[in-house]
mmCIF file of C-alpha atoms in Angstrom:
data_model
loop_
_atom_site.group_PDB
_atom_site.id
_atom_site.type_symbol
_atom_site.label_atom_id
_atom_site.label_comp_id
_atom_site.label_asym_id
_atom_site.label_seq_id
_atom_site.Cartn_x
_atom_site.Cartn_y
_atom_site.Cartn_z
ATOM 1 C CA UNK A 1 -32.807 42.388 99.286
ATOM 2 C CA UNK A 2 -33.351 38.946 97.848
ATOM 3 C CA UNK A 3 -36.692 37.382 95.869
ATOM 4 C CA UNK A 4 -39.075 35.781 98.078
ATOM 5 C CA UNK A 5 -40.741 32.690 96.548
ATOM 6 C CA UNK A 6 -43.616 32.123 99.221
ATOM 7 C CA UNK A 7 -47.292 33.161 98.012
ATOM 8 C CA UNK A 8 -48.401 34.527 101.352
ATOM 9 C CA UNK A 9 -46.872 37.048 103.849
ATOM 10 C CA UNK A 10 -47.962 37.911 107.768
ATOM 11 C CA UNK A 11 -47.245 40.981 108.867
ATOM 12 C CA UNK A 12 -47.792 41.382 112.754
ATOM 13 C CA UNK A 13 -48.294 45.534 114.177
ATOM 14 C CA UNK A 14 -47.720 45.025 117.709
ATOM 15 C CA UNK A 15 -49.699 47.383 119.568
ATOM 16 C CA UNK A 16 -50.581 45.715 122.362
ATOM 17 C CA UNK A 17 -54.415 45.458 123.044
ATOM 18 C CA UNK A 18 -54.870 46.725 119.567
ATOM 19 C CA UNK A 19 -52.420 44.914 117.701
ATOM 20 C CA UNK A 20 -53.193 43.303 114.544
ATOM 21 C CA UNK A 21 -52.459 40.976 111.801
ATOM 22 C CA UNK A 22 -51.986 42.409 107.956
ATOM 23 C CA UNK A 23 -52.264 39.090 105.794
ATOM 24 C CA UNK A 24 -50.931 39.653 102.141
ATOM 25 C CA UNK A 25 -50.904 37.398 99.397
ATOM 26 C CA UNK A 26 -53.637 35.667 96.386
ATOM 27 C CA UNK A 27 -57.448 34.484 97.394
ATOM 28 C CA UNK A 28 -57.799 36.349 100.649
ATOM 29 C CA UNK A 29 -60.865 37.904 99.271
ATOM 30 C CA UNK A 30 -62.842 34.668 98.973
ATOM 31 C CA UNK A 31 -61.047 33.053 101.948
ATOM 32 C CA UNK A 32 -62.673 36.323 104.380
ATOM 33 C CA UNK A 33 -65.362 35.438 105.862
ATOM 34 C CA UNK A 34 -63.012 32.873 107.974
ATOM 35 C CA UNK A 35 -60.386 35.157 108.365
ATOM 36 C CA UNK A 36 -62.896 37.648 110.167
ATOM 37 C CA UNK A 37 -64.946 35.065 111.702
ATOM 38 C CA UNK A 38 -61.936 33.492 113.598
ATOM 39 C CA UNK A 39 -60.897 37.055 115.197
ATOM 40 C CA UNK A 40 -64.315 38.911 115.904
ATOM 41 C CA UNK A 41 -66.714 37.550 118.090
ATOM 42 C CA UNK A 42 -69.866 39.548 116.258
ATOM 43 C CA UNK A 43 -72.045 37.718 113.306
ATOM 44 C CA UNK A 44 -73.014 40.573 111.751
ATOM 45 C CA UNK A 45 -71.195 43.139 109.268
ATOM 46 C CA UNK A 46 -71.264 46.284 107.212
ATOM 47 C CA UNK A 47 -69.321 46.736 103.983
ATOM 48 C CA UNK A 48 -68.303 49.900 102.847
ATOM 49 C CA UNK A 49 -67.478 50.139 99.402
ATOM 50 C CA UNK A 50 -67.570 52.191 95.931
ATOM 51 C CA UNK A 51 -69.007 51.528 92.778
ATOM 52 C CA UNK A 52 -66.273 50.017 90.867
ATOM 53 C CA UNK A 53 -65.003 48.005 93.847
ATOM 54 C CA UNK A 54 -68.244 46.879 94.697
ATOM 55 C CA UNK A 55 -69.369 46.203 90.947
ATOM 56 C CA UNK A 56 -66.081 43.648 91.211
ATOM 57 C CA UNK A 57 -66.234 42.374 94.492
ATOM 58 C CA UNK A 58 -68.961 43.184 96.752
ATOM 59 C CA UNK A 59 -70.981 39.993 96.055
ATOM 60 C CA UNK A 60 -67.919 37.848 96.213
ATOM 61 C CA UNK A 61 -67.339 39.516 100.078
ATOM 62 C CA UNK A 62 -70.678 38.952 100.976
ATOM 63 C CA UNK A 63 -70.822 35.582 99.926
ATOM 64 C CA UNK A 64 -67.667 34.546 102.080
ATOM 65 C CA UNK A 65 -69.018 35.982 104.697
ATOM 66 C CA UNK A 66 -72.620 34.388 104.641
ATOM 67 C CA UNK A 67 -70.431 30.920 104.092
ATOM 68 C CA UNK A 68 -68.566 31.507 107.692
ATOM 69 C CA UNK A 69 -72.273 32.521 109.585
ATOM 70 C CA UNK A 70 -71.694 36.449 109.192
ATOM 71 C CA UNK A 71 -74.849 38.485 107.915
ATOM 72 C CA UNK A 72 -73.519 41.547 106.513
ATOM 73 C CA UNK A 73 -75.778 44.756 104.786
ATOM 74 C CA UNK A 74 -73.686 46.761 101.922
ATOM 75 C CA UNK A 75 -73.585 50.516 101.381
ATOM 76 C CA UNK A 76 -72.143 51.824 97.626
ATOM 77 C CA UNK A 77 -70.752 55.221 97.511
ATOM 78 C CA UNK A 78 -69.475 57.446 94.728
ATOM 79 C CA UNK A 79 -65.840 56.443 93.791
ATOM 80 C CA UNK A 80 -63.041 59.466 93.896
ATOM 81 C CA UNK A 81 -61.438 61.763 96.968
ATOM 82 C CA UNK A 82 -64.140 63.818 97.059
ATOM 83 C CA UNK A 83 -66.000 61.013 98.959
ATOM 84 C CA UNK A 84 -63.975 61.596 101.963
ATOM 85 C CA UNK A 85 -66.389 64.251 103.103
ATOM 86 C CA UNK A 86 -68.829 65.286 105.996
ATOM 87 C CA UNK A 87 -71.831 64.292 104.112
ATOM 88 C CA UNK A 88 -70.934 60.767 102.945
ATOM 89 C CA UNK A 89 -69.558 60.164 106.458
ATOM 90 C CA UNK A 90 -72.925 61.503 107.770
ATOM 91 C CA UNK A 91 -74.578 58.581 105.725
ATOM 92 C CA UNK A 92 -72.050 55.690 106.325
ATOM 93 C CA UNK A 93 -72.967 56.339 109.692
ATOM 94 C CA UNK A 94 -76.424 56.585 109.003
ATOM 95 C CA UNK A 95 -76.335 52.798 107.583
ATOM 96 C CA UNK A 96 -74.093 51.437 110.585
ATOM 97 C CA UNK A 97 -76.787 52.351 112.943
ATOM 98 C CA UNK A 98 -80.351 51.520 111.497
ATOM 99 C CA UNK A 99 -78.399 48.199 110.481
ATOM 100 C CA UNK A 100 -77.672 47.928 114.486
ATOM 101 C CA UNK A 101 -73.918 47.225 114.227
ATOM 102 C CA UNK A 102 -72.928 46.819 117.528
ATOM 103 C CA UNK A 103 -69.338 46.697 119.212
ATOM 104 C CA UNK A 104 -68.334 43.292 118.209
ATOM 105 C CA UNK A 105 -69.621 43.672 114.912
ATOM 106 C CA UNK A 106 -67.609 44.524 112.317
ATOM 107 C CA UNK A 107 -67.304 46.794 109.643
ATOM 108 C CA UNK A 108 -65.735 46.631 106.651
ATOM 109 C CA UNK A 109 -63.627 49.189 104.306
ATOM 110 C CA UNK A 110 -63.720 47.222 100.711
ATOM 111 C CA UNK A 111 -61.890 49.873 98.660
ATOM 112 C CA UNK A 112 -58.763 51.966 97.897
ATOM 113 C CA UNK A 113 -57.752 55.112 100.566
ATOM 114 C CA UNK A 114 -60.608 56.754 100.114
ATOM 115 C CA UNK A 115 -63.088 54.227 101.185
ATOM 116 C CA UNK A 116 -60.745 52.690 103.757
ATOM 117 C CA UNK A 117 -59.939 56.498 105.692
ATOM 118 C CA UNK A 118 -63.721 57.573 105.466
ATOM 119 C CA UNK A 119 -65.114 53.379 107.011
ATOM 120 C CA UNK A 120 -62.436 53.766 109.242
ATOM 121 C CA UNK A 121 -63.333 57.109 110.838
ATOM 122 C CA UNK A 122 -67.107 56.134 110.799
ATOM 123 C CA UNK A 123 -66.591 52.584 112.392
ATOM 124 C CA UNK A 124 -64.405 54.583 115.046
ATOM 125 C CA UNK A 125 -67.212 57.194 116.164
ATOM 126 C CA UNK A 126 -69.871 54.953 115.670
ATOM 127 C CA UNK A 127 -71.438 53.729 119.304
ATOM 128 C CA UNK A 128 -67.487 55.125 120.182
ATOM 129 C CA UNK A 129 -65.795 52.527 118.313
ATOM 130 C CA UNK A 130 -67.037 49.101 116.474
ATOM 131 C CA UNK A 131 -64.840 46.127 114.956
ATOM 132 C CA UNK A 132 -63.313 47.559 112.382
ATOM 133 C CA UNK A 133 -61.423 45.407 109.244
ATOM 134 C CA UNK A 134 -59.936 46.624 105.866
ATOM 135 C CA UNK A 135 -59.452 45.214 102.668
ATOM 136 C CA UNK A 136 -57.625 47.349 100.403
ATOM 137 C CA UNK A 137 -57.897 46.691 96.631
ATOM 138 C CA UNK A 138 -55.377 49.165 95.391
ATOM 139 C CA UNK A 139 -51.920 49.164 95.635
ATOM 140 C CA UNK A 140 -52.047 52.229 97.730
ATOM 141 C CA UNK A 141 -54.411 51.357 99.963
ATOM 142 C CA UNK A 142 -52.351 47.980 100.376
ATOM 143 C CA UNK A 143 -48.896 49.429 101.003
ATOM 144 C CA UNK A 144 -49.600 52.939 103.044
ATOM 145 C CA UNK A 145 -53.397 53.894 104.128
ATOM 146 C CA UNK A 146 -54.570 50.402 105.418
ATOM 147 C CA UNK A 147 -52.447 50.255 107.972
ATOM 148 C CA UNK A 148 -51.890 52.644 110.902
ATOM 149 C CA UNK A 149 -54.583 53.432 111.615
ATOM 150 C CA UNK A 150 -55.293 56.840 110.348
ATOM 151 C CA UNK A 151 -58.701 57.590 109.421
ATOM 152 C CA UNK A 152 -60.561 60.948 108.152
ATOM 153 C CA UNK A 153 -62.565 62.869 106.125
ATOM 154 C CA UNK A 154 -61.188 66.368 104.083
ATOM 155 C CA UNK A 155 -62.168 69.615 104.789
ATOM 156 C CA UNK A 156 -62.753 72.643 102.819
ATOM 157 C CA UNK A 157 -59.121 74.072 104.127
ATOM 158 C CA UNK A 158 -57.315 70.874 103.315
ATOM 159 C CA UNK A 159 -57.016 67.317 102.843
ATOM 160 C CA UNK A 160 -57.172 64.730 106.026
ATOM 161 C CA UNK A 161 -57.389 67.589 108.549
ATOM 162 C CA UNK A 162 -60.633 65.814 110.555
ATOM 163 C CA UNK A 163 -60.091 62.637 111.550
ATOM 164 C CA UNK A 164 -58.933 60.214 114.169
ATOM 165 C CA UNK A 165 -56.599 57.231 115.172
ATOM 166 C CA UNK A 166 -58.409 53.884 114.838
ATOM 167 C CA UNK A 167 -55.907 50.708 114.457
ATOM 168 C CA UNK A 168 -58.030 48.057 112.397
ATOM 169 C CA UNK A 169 -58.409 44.640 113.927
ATOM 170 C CA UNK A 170 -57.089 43.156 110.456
ATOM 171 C CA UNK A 171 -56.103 43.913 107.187
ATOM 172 C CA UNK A 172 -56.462 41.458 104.394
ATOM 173 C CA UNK A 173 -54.209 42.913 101.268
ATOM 174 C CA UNK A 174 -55.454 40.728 98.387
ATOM 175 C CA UNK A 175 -52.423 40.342 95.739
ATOM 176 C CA UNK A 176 -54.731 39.470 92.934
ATOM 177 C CA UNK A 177 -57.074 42.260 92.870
ATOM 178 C CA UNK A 178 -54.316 44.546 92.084
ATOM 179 C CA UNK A 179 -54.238 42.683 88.346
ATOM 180 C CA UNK A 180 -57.086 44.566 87.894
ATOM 181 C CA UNK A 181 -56.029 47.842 88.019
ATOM 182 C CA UNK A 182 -54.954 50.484 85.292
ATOM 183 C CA UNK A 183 -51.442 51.085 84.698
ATOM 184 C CA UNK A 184 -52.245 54.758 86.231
ATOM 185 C CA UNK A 185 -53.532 53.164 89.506
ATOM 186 C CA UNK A 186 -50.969 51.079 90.431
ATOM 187 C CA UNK A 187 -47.983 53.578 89.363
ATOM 188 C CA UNK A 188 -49.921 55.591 91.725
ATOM 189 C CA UNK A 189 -49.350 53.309 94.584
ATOM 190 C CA UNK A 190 -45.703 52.692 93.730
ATOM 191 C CA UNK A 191 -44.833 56.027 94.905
ATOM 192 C CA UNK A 192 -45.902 55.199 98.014
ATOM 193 C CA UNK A 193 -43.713 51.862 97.728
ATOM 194 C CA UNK A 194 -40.745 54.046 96.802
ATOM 195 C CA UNK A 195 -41.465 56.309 99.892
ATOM 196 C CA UNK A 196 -40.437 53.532 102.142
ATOM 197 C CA UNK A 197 -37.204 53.160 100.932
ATOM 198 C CA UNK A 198 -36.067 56.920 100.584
ATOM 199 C CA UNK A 199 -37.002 57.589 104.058
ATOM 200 C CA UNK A 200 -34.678 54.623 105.857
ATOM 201 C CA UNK A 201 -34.583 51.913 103.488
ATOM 202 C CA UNK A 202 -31.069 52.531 100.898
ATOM 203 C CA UNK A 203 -31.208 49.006 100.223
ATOM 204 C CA UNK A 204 -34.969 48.578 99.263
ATOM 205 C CA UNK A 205 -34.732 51.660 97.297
ATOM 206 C CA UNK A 206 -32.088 49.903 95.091
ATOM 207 C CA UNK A 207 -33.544 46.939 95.046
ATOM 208 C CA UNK A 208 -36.742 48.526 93.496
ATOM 209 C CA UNK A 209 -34.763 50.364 90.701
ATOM 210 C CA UNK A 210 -33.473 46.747 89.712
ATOM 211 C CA UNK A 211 -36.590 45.238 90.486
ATOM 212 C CA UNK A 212 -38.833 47.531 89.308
ATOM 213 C CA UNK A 213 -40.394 45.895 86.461
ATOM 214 C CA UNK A 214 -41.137 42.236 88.508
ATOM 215 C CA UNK A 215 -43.150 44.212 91.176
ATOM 216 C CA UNK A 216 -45.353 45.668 88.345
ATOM 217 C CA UNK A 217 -45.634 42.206 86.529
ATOM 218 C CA UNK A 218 -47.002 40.405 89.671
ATOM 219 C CA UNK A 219 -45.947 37.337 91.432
ATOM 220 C CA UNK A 220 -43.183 36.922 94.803
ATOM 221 C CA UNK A 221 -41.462 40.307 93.910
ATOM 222 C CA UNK A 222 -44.934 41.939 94.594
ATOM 223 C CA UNK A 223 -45.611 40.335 97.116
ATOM 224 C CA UNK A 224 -41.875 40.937 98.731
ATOM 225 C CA UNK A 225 -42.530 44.340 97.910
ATOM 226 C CA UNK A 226 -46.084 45.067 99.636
ATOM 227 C CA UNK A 227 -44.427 42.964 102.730
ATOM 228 C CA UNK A 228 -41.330 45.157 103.319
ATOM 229 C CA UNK A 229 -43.588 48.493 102.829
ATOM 230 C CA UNK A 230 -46.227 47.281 105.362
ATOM 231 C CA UNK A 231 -43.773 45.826 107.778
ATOM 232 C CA UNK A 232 -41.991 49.199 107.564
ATOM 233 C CA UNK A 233 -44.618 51.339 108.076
ATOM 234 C CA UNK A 234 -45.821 48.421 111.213
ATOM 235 C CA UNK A 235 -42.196 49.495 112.498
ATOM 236 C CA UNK A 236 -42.989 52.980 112.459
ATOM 237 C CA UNK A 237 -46.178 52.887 113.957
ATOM 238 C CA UNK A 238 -45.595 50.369 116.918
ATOM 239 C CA UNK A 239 -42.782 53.174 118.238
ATOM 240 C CA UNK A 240 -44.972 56.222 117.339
ATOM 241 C CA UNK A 241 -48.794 54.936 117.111
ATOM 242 C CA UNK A 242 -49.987 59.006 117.283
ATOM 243 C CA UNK A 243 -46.951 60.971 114.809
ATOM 244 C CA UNK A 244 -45.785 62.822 117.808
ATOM 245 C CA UNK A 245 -42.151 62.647 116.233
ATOM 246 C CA UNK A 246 -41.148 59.417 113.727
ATOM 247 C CA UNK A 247 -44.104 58.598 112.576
ATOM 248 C CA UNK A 248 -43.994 62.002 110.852
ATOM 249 C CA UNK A 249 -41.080 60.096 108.587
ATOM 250 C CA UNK A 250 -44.067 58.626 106.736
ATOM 251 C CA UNK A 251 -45.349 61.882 105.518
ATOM 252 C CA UNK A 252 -42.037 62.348 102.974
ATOM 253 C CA UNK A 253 -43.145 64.227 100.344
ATOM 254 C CA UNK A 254 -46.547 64.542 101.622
ATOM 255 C CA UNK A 255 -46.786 68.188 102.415
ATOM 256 C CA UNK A 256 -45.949 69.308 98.447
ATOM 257 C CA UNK A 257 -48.401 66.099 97.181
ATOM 258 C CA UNK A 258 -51.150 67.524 99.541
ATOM 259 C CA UNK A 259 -50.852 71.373 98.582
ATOM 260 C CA UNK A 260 -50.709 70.147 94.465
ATOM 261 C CA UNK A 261 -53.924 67.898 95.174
ATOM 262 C CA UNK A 262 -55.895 71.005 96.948
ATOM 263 C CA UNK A 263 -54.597 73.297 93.884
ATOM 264 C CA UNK A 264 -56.216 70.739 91.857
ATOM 265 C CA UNK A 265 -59.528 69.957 93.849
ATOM 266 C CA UNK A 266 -58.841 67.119 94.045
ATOM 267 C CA UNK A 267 -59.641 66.516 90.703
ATOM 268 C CA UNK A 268 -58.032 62.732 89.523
ATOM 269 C CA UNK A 269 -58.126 63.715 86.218
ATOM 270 C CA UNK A 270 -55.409 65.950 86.861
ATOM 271 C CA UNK A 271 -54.105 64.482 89.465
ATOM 272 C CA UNK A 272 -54.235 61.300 92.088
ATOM 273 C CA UNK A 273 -52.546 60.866 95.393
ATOM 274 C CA UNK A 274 -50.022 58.456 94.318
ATOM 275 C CA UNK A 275 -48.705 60.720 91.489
ATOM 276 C CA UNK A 276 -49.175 64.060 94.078
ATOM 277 C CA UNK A 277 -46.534 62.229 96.483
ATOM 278 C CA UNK A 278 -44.065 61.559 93.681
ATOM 279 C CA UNK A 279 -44.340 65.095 92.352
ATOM 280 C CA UNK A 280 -43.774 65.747 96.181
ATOM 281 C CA UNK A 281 -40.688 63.966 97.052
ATOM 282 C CA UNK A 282 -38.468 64.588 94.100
ATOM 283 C CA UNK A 283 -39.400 68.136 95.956
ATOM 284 C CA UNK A 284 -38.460 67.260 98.736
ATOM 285 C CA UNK A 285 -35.049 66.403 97.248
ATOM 286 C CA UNK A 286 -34.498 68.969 95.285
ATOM 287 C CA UNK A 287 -35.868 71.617 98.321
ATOM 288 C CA UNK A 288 -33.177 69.664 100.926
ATOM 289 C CA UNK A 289 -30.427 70.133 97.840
ATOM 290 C CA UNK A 290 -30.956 73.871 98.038
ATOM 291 C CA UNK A 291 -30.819 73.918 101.744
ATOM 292 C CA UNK A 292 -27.382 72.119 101.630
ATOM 293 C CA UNK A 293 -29.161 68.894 103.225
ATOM 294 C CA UNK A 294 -28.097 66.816 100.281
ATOM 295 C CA UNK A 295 -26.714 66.274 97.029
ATOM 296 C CA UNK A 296 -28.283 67.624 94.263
ATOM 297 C CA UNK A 297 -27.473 64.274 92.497
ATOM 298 C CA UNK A 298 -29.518 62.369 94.698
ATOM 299 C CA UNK A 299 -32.815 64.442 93.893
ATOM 300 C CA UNK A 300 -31.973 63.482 90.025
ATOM 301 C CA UNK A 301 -31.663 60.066 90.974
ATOM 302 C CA UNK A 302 -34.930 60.081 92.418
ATOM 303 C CA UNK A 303 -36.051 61.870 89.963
ATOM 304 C CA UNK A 304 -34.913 59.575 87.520
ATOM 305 C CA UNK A 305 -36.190 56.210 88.750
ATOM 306 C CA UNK A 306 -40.032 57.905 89.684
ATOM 307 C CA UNK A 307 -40.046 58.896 85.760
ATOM 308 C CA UNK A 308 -38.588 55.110 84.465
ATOM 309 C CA UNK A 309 -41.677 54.040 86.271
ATOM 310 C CA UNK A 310 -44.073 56.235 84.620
ATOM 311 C CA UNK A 311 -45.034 58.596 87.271
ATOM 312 C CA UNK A 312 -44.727 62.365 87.259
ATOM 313 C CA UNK A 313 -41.850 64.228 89.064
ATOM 314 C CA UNK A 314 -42.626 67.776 88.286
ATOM 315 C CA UNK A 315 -45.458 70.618 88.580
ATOM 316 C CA UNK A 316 -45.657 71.032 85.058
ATOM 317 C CA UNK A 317 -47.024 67.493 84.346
ATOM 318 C CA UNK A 318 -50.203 68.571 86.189
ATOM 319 C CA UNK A 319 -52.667 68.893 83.138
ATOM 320 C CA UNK A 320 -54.020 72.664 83.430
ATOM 321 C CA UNK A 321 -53.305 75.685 85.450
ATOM 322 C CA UNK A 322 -51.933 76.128 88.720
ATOM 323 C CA UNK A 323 -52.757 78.388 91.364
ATOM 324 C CA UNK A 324 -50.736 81.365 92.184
ATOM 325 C CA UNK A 325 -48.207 80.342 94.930
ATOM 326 C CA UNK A 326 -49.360 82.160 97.935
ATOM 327 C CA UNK A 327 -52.639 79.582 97.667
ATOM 328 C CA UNK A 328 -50.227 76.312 97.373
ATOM 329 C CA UNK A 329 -48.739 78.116 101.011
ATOM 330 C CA UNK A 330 -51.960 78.399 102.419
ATOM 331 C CA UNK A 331 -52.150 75.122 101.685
ATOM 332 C CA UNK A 332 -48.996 74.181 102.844
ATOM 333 C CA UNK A 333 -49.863 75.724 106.227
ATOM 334 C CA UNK A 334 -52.821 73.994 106.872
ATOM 335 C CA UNK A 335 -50.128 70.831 106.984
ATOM 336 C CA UNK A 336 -51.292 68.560 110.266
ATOM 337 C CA UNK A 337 -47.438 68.501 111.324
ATOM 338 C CA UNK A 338 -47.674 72.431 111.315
ATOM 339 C CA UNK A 339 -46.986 73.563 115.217
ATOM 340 C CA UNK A 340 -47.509 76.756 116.398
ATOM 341 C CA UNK A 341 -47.459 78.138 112.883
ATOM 342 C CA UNK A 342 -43.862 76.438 112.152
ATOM 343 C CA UNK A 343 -43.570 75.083 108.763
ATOM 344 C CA UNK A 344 -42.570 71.169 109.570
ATOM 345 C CA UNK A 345 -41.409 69.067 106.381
ATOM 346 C CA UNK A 346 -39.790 65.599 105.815
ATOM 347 C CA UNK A 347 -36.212 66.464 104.575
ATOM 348 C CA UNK A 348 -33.005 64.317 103.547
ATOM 349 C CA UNK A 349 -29.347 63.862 104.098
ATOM 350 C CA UNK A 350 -29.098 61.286 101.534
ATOM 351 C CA UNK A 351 -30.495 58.632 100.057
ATOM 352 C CA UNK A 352 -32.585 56.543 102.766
ATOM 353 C CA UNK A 353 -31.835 59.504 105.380
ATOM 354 C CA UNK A 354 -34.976 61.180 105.913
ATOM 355 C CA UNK A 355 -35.385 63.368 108.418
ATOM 356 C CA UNK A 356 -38.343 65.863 110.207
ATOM 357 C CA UNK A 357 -37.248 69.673 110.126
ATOM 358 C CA UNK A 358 -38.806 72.095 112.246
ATOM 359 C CA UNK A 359 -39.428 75.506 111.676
ATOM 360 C CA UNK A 360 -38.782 75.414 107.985
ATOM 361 C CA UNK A 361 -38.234 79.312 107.082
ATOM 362 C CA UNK A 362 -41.948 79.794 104.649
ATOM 363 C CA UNK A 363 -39.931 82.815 102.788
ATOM 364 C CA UNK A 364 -37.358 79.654 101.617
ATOM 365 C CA UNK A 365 -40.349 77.407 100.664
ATOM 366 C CA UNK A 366 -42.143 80.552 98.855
ATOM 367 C CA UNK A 367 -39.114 81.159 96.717
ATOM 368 C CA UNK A 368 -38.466 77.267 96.083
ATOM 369 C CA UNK A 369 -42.215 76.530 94.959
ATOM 370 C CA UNK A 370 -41.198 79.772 92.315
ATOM 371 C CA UNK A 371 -38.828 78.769 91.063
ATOM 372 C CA UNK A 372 -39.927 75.121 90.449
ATOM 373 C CA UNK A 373 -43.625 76.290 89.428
ATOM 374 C CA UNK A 374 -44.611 76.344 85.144
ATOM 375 C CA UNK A 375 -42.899 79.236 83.298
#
């Protein structure tokens, strides 16, 4: 891995008749309107956003957009995961259709994960699919949940579990917005950054642990780094669009994040996405060094460069209590890569060696998630 100097990247995911450009790099935000306005053939939008997004940006947006001949109408919801649910959906929807969006209009996702999985799912069921764009202002949002095409709401079993596939017809990942984050935030969305290289990248992986500290000051290393995640996760999703086997690769250290976040309720006081996934893959380590997958050094050197950062690595950093263990399964269960009742989880044979294993024995998971639980 080497420092890139140049201020903007393209990142193309080639899905044929719904392949798309992600554009990363400063002043995308203002320059919008003509980004949108030279790909969708509809003058009129919808912008989804929450309050502190929109408090920031939404005017800005909606300016840009006026300036290239696009009316657009806002809607403002709550900020937080518990947004992504049946009733907000319900309204989004709502909005698109007394506005009249029609099929070449487009709709907008101005937000982190939350905003951009809940617009996305609404834009996609909406008169059975409208123009659909994202711009992610966390780092998050930027790296992982922007692009793919994964939308969705959570349900009262679990998070994510209704939802469908709809690619975006562009994703503009504005570098600068991410100044504007809390430290919390974008450590958050590091994990996620991290992810990419523990599941086939070695050589991002160390690049990051030298590099760390550049990528959280801003600037080309940034910018390198938010490229090499998205065209990663581009990769992945160009040779398995619907996770019916790779794609899967990109849920590494999901399944523990997911069960801690539902033991939580989703509560981001306690505990936010980014920090459940770290928690989740120094698991994942540590569960494929019991299973004689891997060393057990490898899980401490994950371990070890997830802490440096900042973020959490264990279950006892979660600020109050835990549920008793045969919830977290139940949680764990509810897993979408669960088939026929088969535990599925993303394992490792070393260090950029990820791998999906089937049929994970749930008496070995139960004993693991004791032993690593509070004492």
């Amino acid at each position: 891995m080497t420092k890139v100097e140049t201020l903007e990247r393209l990142v193309h995911v080639p899905l044929g008749e719904r392949s798309y450009d992600i554009l990363i790099g400063p002043g995308l935000m203002a320059r919008a309107g003509g980004e949108i306005s030279t790909r969708i053939k509809g003058r009129r939008a919808a912008i989804v956003t929450d309050e502190n997004v929109g408090a920031r940006y939404l005017d800005g947006l909606m300016d840009s957009l006026q300036t290239d001949g696009i009316e657009a109408v806002s809607v403002t919801l709550p900020a937080g995961e518990k947004t992504k649910s049946f009733d907000y959906l319900t309204k989004v929807c709502d909005v698109l259709l007394e506005a009249r969006i029609e099929r070449n209009d487009t709709v907008i996702a101005l937000g982190g994960g939350v905003i951009g999985d809940l617009t996305g799912f609404a834009a996609g069921i909406v008169r059975r699919g409208v123009r659909f764009v994202q711009i992610p202002t966390s780092l998050l949002s930027q790296v992982d949940s922007s692009v793919g095409g994964k939308t969705g709401i959570n349900a009262r079993q679990g998070k994510n579990l209704v939802g469908i596939f709809n690619q975006p017809d562009l994703v503009l990942a504005d570098t600068d917005v991410l100044d504007t984050l809390s430290e919390r935030e974008f450590r958050a969305g590091y994990a996620e950054v991290a992810k990419y290289g523990l599941i086939d990248k070695p050589d991002f992986f160390e690049w990051l642990e030298t590099n760390w500290r550049e990528v959280f000051a801003g600037g080309a290393a940034r910018i390198e780094a938010i490229a090499v995640s998205c065209q990663a996760k581009a990769d992945v999703v160009a040779a398995d669009e619907r996770e019916n086997g790779r794609r899967a690769l990109l849920n590494l250290g999901h399944t523990f994040g997911h069960a801690l976040e539902a033991a939580t309720q989703y509560d981001s006081s306690r505990l936010v996405h980014g920090e459940g996934v770290s928690i989740g893959m120094v698991l994942a380590h540590r569960f494929s060094a019991r299973m004689n997958l891997a060393s057990p050094d490898l899980a401490d050197r994950v371990e070890a460069h997830l802490k440096t950062v900042g973020l959490p690595t264990r279950m006892d950093q979660i600020p109050g209590e835990l549920p008793p263990t045969d919830v977290l399964m139940d949680a764990i269960a509810q897993d979408k890569k669960v088939k026929g009742g088969q535990l599925t989880f993303i394992l490792t044979r070393g260090l950029g060696q990820s791998f999906v294993a089937d049929d994970v024995p749930a008496s070995e998971v139960q004993r693991f998630i004791e032993e690593m639980r509070p004492s």
